Each structure stands twice: as C-alpha cells, then as structure tokens.
Amino acid sequence: MMKQRTSPILEAGIVTVSGPLLAFSLYLLLAGHNQPGGGFAGGLVAGTTVLLAWSAGGPQVVRRVLPVRSTVLMGAGLILAVLVGFAAALPGLSFLESGYLELSVPLVGEVKLVSALLFDVGVYLVIVGITLGLIRSLGEERSDPSMETEQ
Amino acid sequence: MGLLLLLHAFVAVCVLAYRRSIGRAAWLVVLVGPLAALLWAAFRAPSILGGETYVESIDWVPSLDLSLMFRVDGYALLFLFVIATAAIPIFLFSRKYFSSDARVANFAGTMVLFGGSMIGLVTSDHLLSVFVFWELTTITSYLLIGFDDHKASARSAALHAAIVTGAGGLAMLGGFVLLAEVSGSYLISEIVAAPPEASTPVTVAWVLILVGAATKSAQVPFHAWLPGAMAAPTPASAFLHSATMVKAGIFLVGRLAPAAVASTGWWQPTIITIGFATMALGGWRALRQYDLKLLLAYGTVSQLGFMFLLTGAGTPELLFGGLALLAAHALFKAALFLLVGAIDHEAKTRDIRRLSGLRTSMPGVFWTGVAAALSMAAVPLTIGFAAKEAAFDALVGYSSAAILIAALASVLTVAYTGRFLTGAFGSHDPGQEPAGSSAATPRNWLLWAPLSLTAVAGILGVFPGLLFPFVDTAVETVTGVAKAGKLVLWPGWVPALAWSTASLGLGMLLSWRPTALGAATDALGRVTSRLPTAEGTFRKGIPALLTFADRSSGLIQNGSLPAYLATILLVAVIGPSVAIAADVPPITRPTSGTILEWTLGILIVGFAVSLVFVRRRFAVVILLGGVGFGIAGLYAVLGGPDLSLTQLLVETLVVALFAFVLRHLPAVFARPATARAPRLVVASLVGLFVFVGGLIANSTRSGSAVSETYLREAQPEAAGSNVVNVILVDFRAFDTLGELTVLVAATLGAAGLIVPILRGRRAAR
C-alpha cells in the first residue's frame, strides 16, 4: 500500500479542503435540529472527507486529516448516546426522553439547548467511526503472499 | 423473601468464584442459605400459623404486569421448613462425604442454588415465576445428577431427568398461560379464589399442568427418570430426589387442586388413579432391587404416588394426610439415603448381595437405619405411623376401594422396608463374599446427619402434636377447613388402625419369609418383564427423536443460498398476498406527477432494468448508485432535503466502498449454477408484490398518518423544527440507539473478517 501513485497536488488540495469539509459536517450536526442536517448527515459528510483523503494518499493522509482511531470514535459515540439516555433519569424523565433549556446569551440572543443534540453528537461520532473503520479495513491492500512466508 | 433468594444466589456465586481455594469448606459457606431460610421461617412462623399471610411484591416489568409476587402462607411455610430442615444436615454430611477439590465447590454451589430455587418455587404466587423457579430446579438437578460427568451413565441419567422434567415443565407453562388467560389472573391466590368455569381451554390447561406435576414428582408413566437419577452423589439424591424437588409436583397439585376440582369433573379420579398406579408400581419394583439406593428410589416413587393422590385429590382430609406424610417422608427418607451413602462410603458397595455383617461392624448406622426404616414402614410410635394413620383415616372416609388399594400397596412398603433392613444389615449365606464386614465403623460425622434427621423424626413421632399446627394451618390456607385430620400418638380403635395393622402384619409376614417372597416376585417378574417399561420406551424414543431431528433439519437447512432466499422471499410474498386476495381493497390511482418526477422516475427504472443485463461487477455498482441518486433526486423534488442529502451521501460512500471490495473480485459475474427460470419467477413475483403492495398500502389508510403527529409535536415536545432529525434523536431515539449498536457491531465484525484475509494470515498459516 506504500506505492500508491497519487499526485502531490491532489494530496495537498484534498488536505486543504478537508478542514472546511469537516467544519461543514459539524455545522450540519449543530444545525440539524432545526434545519436540514443532523448527526447522521454530518457524520456522512465527515466520512466522505475521509474517503477523499484516502483516495489522495491512503492511510497516511487519512491520519493527517483525522488523527483518531475508528474504534475510539465508535465507542465514544455509543457511550455518549447511552449516557444521554440515562441522564434523562436525573430530572425524572424516562430513558432517552429529551429536555431543553432556554438561555439568553449576551450578544447572541435566545438559545435553546436541547439534550437531544448531545445524543446527535453520539450519532455523529459513531457514523464517522464506522466510515473510517470500513475505509481502513476494506481499503487495506492484499499483502504479497511471498512476504507472508517470512513472518 | 427476595433478599433470602438473593442470599442463596450470592452464596453460590461466592463459592463458585473461589472454588479452587475453598475446597470442602464450601459446604460451611453454603450452609448460610438454608440456615437463613430456617431462621426466616422460624421468625415468621408464629404470625403465619396464626393465620396471617406474608406477602412481598417486587415489580419486575410493570408495563407487562410482571412482578415477583411472594406469598408465604401456612402451606408454603410447611414446605419452607421441609426444605431448610432437610438441607442443613445434608450439607453438613456432604462436607465429610466428598474429598476436597474444586469440583466439590461446584457441587456445593449448585446445591445451594437448587435450595434457593426450591424456596422461590414454593413461595411464588405468580404462575410465571413458579415456572421460572421450576425450571431452575430442573437445571440444577441436571447438573447435580451429572456431577460424575466422566461416566456415560451419569450423563445419560442426567439428560433423561432433564428431558422428562423439562418437557413436563414446558407442558406446564402452556397450561399456566391458558389457565391465566381464561381466569384473567396469573396469581395463584386469585385463581384459587375464583376458579375458571369448565371449558375446553380450561380442560387442556389442567391436563398440561397435571403432566408437569406428574413428571416432576415421578408419577407413572414418567417415573423412570427418578431411579436413573440415583447416579447422582448421595447427598443430591437425599436432598433433591427424596426430600424436596420431587415434592414440587405434589406442592403444585396440592395448591391448585381445589380450583381444579371446582372446574373439572375428571381431576380427582385421574389423580387418584395415577397416584395408586405409581404407588403400586414403585413398591413392586422396590422389592426387586439389589442396590440399596435403587431400592430406596423405587420406594420414593411409591411414596410419591401416595402423596400425589392424597394432596391432589382436593379434599381437606386427604390433603391433611398427604402433607403429614410429606413432612415425615422428607425426614426419614433423607436419613435413609444418607445412611446408604455412609454404607457406600465405608463398604464401597451398596449391593445387598455383597453387604454382610454391618449390624456388628456399624452399630450406629444399624440402629439409626432401623429407627428411620420403622418410620418408613409406619410402625407405631413413629412419625410415619402418625402420618399414615391420618392418611388412612381420610381414605376410610373417602371410599372403601381407596382404602383397600392403599392398604395393599402399603403391604409392599412394609415388605421393601424389610428387604432394606435385612439386605443392608443381615448376614448372608456363608458362600458369598461379604463386602461390608471389613468396613471400619464410620466416624461420627457420617452418622451425625442421618442421626439428627432421625432424631427429629423420632421426637415428632412421640409428640406428633408438634407437627400438627403446621400441617393444620397448611390445609386450612388451601382448603379453608381447619382440623381436617389429627396427628396423634395413638389413634384409638378406629377402622384406619385395622387397615394399617393388617398391612403392617402382612408386610412383616412377607419380609419374614424372604425366600417365599423372592419366589413370588420372581415368578411375577418373569411375566411383567415382557411388558414395555418406561425406561425402555424412553431409551428407544430418544434415538428416534434424534433421527427425526437430523432428517428434518437436513431437509430444511440444506445449505443452498438460492433455496434459502427463495424460501424467505416466497413466504414474504405469499403470506400477505393470500390475505389481500381474500379481500381486495379498492385502489385509488396515485396523483400524476410533475414532469420532473416523471423524468426522475424513468431514469430510475432505466437504471434498474439495465442492471439485469449487465454482467460486469463495476457497472452494476455504478447502475445501483444511479438508482440511489435518482431516488435522492425524488426526495429533493418531493420536499425532503434531509432525506435527499443523506441518501446522496450514503450512495457516494457505498459506491466508493464497493469499489474497494471489487478490487478483490473477478470483474465479471460467473454464470450461476441454478436454472434461470425459477429465479426469474421469484424475482418477478417479489417485484410485482412490492409494486401492488405499495399501491394498496397507499390507498387503504384507515388511521391518521403518524407523520401528522410528528409534525404537530416536533416543536412543542422536542424544541426542533427539523422533523426528520427530531424523529431520529427524540421520538424514535431508542431505535436509533439500537441501529447505532448494530452498525458498530457490523463494522467491527467486517473488520475482523476482512483484515486478516487481506493481510493473508490465512494463507500463511
């Protein structure tokens, strides 16, 4: 997998673009409760970014764009989602029931903080982790059988 | 009560966790369980005997109306005492009976788990929790019988017991559910208070429950598992297969008999027939055994039959006799089993043809055995006598045929008791090699436990009034009749005494002339040996069942992917189609779409149709992607930007991931091995079904669309105006969580499967 021939220009371009793309995915995540988007769509945008990075230069570039392990993302996402579910019990709500706070922040104005957003963050993390994990494992090159015998 | 059960489970887990280091001390730890149960029972006894009922309810799944309802009344209290009283000496006996290794702790842990399950069983009021505890006793019994798992005979005996009692348990579950559905309650107390009217479902329910009880209590024709279960180590036989578990069926019929008699006409005669058949068969088979333990086992079968009919008949007088007998039986039979264990431990055999001279070499065992055996034979001044007098007294009042059969069957009881005593302790022909004569006098510990059980039985025998309040309250809580019988040292000159004296005398006469008895049983045995036995039927039945299972699963699970797919798809198509064809609803024509919708639709159909004709894999992936993008376009046109966005992203990723996979596959599809026509038919049917089904589903809406609720509630309930997202993270968040979990599991699984292949580990090893 080391000898993938890709153009340095493409690589540099994709690395440059990936930052704004990831930011856009976060925007989708945060805006999702009221506008098109959400954790699932946001996660898929981030996943597509990973895919671009892979096509630009394999695992090294992916690591530069998103230096996290897929299992960490998936685990963190699931744990967060479950914790949000149980946190609903604190104010006496049932599992995964959402609550919200209305705050007036200076300069910004009225802001609604919805607990479901945290759950959506969990969704986002899991989706990113899944695409990252799938790309990593499926994208792995078939190793040279002649090398295997030396192992 | 919940805490008491938890304590049993906790003790068992502790012992099992430290089984390597704990050794035989495990028995002292598990003793905590029955001791706590005994203390609990003793502490509650005064108020329960006073007529109160201890009720405890633990909500389990309130929305399904499932709760752990414990209800300890006089009836449950009696069983609680029996369980705890039998467990304590047996556990102490076991401590010395086994040598010290890790497996002993396994055994001890399982024993205490069994004890806990048994306590749960007798105190549960909810039918389903009765079933759960019932099955727990089956499982622990399986483990205990199969303790010597290196012996094929022990394994098959354990399996036999588990299959018979497990099948009975399943039948019983069916009966419970039917009974509860008809009577509208799962609580035994409510069902007994208002028994359901006679009807076919009720009849079926009672039959099934009777089957469950009869299998557990080893009634004819299911009795064969109990002698087989003697493969278990002696303490398990004493605890499970004489004192407690086999009484579970008796517990159940006793508890439910008033309701069963009220709603059926056949319950009483059936249960009395089964009971007498079991009593006679068990007594008869006991007379022909050479293994002391098997002799006792068949004796137990016989006694269980007697108790089964007494408690199950549903009259207060018979129930009184049955419960008195049950308490007495638990004491003397457990003691006798432990004594056989002691003999086996010292003399290394239980065969009465080889044992000789134990009377002099083991005087303690001898005298204890005599005392316990006299109770079994119901000789006056023993608790067995007092209990049997109560039972006979009730039978005399019930019918003359019943008392005649009972007295005749009791002759067998006395005769096999005689065989037990002469066989275990008598001296035999000098020509035979005696095995027991060289045995050392067992140390005190082997004697201590059976002696204490016999002592309790002896005290109760001299003062049967001590047992009376327990039995009386138990009968009263079940039937509402107090003082249905009496437990006395001397019953006076009543007809029952004549019957029992006659059976005792005849039995003793038979034991007095063992050769005559032997000749008679041999002659009869030659005739009966041609009849099919329950064991033989079972042994033939199991291979037949396995062959059937083998053939049927070979037919169904044939390993052909096209066959599986065709089966699944055809079932999915034909089932609903038949239902729709029965009543074809009017189909409203969908609104004709805009030009844009038509264009996208034609595009999608074009991609889909061309898919069929393409043979290159990569082209297929591209065309599939085309279908997906087309659908994304339709979403956008129809006003679902979220769906559209998600669909686009998913399609992009899927095409790319396919591209990764395709690198490792041949470029062109191989020609399939199966014929083309059947696949064409199945595929067309599925396509047609989806199309027509979609049309029908769209035009036959009866309720209001769920989407309206979602649209209305999204802002006030979840403070979000993107309804799709609100559904995902709020209304249906539990679904989303489940899907996330599935996705993560699938991803990890895919990585685990793919990466080693790609790295060539398989090729290397």
PDB file of N, CA, C and O in Angstrom, chain B residues 540-561:
ATOM      1  N   LYS B 540     -35.754 -45.996  23.641  1.00  0.00           N
ATOM      2  CA  LYS B 540     -36.000 -46.162  22.210  1.00  0.00           C
ATOM      3  C   LYS B 540     -36.485 -44.855  21.606  1.00  0.00           C
ATOM      4  O   LYS B 540     -36.218 -44.564  20.443  1.00  0.00           O
ATOM      5  N   GLY B 541     -37.218 -44.102  22.413  1.00  0.00           N
ATOM      6  CA  GLY B 541     -37.819 -42.880  21.875  1.00  0.00           C
ATOM      7  C   GLY B 541     -36.787 -41.829  21.519  1.00  0.00           C
ATOM      8  O   GLY B 541     -36.931 -41.129  20.520  1.00  0.00           O
ATOM      9  N   ILE B 542     -35.734 -41.727  22.331  1.00  0.00           N
ATOM     10  CA  ILE B 542     -34.777 -40.649  22.122  1.00  0.00           C
ATOM     11  C   ILE B 542     -34.025 -40.780  20.793  1.00  0.00           C
ATOM     12  O   ILE B 542     -33.952 -39.809  20.024  1.00  0.00           O
ATOM     13  N   PRO B 543     -33.472 -41.965  20.463  1.00  0.00           N
ATOM     14  CA  PRO B 543     -32.815 -42.048  19.149  1.00  0.00           C
ATOM     15  C   PRO B 543     -33.773 -41.767  18.001  1.00  0.00           C
ATOM     16  O   PRO B 543     -33.395 -41.127  17.014  1.00  0.00           O
ATOM     17  N   ALA B 544     -35.019 -42.227  18.133  1.00  0.00           N
ATOM     18  CA  ALA B 544     -35.988 -41.957  17.068  1.00  0.00           C
ATOM     19  C   ALA B 544     -36.188 -40.456  16.908  1.00  0.00           C
ATOM     20  O   ALA B 544     -36.208 -39.931  15.788  1.00  0.00           O
ATOM     21  N   LEU B 545     -36.269 -39.767  18.053  1.00  0.00           N
ATOM     22  CA  LEU B 545     -36.455 -38.314  18.003  1.00  0.00           C
ATOM     23  C   LEU B 545     -35.249 -37.638  17.348  1.00  0.00           C
ATOM     24  O   LEU B 545     -35.377 -36.747  16.512  1.00  0.00           O
ATOM     25  N   LEU B 546     -34.048 -38.136  17.723  1.00  0.00           N
ATOM     26  CA  LEU B 546     -32.830 -37.538  17.168  1.00  0.00           C
ATOM     27  C   LEU B 546     -32.757 -37.773  15.669  1.00  0.00           C
ATOM     28  O   LEU B 546     -32.365 -36.883  14.907  1.00  0.00           O
ATOM     29  N   THR B 547     -33.132 -38.986  15.229  1.00  0.00           N
ATOM     30  CA  THR B 547     -33.116 -39.271  13.802  1.00  0.00           C
ATOM     31  C   THR B 547     -34.074 -38.335  13.073  1.00  0.00           C
ATOM     32  O   THR B 547     -33.741 -37.773  12.024  1.00  0.00           O
ATOM     33  N   PHE B 548     -35.246 -38.166  13.677  1.00  0.00           N
ATOM     34  CA  PHE B 548     -36.230 -37.275  13.059  1.00  0.00           C
ATOM     35  C   PHE B 548     -35.663 -35.856  12.955  1.00  0.00           C
ATOM     36  O   PHE B 548     -35.752 -35.207  11.902  1.00  0.00           O
ATOM     37  N   ALA B 549     -35.043 -35.392  14.052  1.00  0.00           N
ATOM     38  CA  ALA B 549     -34.485 -34.036  14.059  1.00  0.00           C
ATOM     39  C   ALA B 549     -33.400 -33.915  12.994  1.00  0.00           C
ATOM     40  O   ALA B 549     -33.315 -32.920  12.264  1.00  0.00           O
ATOM     41  N   ASP B 550     -32.587 -34.964  12.883  1.00  0.00           N
ATOM     42  CA  ASP B 550     -31.492 -34.965  11.923  1.00  0.00           C
ATOM     43  C   ASP B 550     -32.040 -34.833  10.507  1.00  0.00           C
ATOM     44  O   ASP B 550     -31.606 -33.994   9.724  1.00  0.00           O
ATOM     45  N   ARG B 551     -33.026 -35.680  10.196  1.00  0.00           N
ATOM     46  CA  ARG B 551     -33.573 -35.684   8.830  1.00  0.00           C
ATOM     47  C   ARG B 551     -34.266 -34.370   8.530  1.00  0.00           C
ATOM     48  O   ARG B 551     -34.094 -33.796   7.460  1.00  0.00           O
ATOM     49  N   SER B 552     -35.072 -33.903   9.500  1.00  0.00           N
ATOM     50  CA  SER B 552     -35.847 -32.702   9.192  1.00  0.00           C
ATOM     51  C   SER B 552     -34.932 -31.500   9.047  1.00  0.00           C
ATOM     52  O   SER B 552     -35.118 -30.670   8.156  1.00  0.00           O
ATOM     53  N   SER B 553     -33.892 -31.411   9.894  1.00  0.00           N
ATOM     54  CA  SER B 553     -33.026 -30.242   9.750  1.00  0.00           C
ATOM     55  C   SER B 553     -32.175 -30.376   8.493  1.00  0.00           C
ATOM     56  O   SER B 553     -31.827 -29.381   7.863  1.00  0.00           O
ATOM     57  N   GLY B 554     -31.863 -31.623   8.084  1.00  0.00           N
ATOM     58  CA  GLY B 554     -31.142 -31.806   6.829  1.00  0.00           C
ATOM     59  C   GLY B 554     -31.975 -31.324   5.650  1.00  0.00           C
ATOM     60  O   GLY B 554     -31.453 -30.790   4.670  1.00  0.00           O
ATOM     61  N   LEU B 555     -33.275 -31.494   5.775  1.00  0.00           N
ATOM     62  CA  LEU B 555     -34.160 -31.079   4.694  1.00  0.00           C
ATOM     63  C   LEU B 555     -34.289 -29.552   4.665  1.00  0.00           C
ATOM     64  O   LEU B 555     -34.255 -28.927   3.605  1.00  0.00           O
ATOM     65  N   ILE B 556     -34.415 -28.971   5.876  1.00  0.00           N
ATOM     66  CA  ILE B 556     -34.687 -27.537   5.918  1.00  0.00           C
ATOM     67  C   ILE B 556     -33.400 -26.734   5.763  1.00  0.00           C
ATOM     68  O   ILE B 556     -33.331 -25.794   4.987  1.00  0.00           O
ATOM     69  N   GLN B 557     -32.377 -27.163   6.481  1.00  0.00           N
ATOM     70  CA  GLN B 557     -31.109 -26.436   6.431  1.00  0.00           C
ATOM     71  C   GLN B 557     -30.194 -27.100   5.410  1.00  0.00           C
ATOM     72  O   GLN B 557     -29.199 -27.719   5.756  1.00  0.00           O
ATOM     73  N   ASN B 558     -30.540 -26.982   4.130  1.00  0.00           N
ATOM     74  CA  ASN B 558     -29.773 -27.729   3.147  1.00  0.00           C
ATOM     75  C   ASN B 558     -28.542 -26.977   2.655  1.00  0.00           C
ATOM     76  O   ASN B 558     -27.799 -27.494   1.828  1.00  0.00           O
ATOM     77  N   GLY B 559     -28.337 -25.758   3.123  1.00  0.00           N
ATOM     78  CA  GLY B 559     -27.098 -25.066   2.820  1.00  0.00           C
ATOM     79  C   GLY B 559     -27.062 -24.388   1.458  1.00  0.00           C
ATOM     80  O   GLY B 559     -26.023 -23.886   1.051  1.00  0.00           O
ATOM     81  N   SER B 560     -28.183 -24.346   0.757  1.00  0.00           N
ATOM     82  CA  SER B 560     -28.184 -23.699  -0.550  1.00  0.00           C
ATOM     83  C   SER B 560     -28.711 -22.278  -0.417  1.00  0.00           C
ATOM     84  O   SER B 560     -29.853 -22.064  -0.006  1.00  0.00           O
ATOM     85  N   LEU B 561     -27.861 -21.302  -0.753  1.00  0.00           N
ATOM     86  CA  LEU B 561     -28.269 -19.907  -0.612  1.00  0.00           C
ATOM     87  C   LEU B 561     -29.477 -19.567  -1.490  1.00  0.00           C
ATOM     88  O   LEU B 561     -30.424 -18.924  -1.013  1.00  0.00           O
TER      89      LEU B 561
END
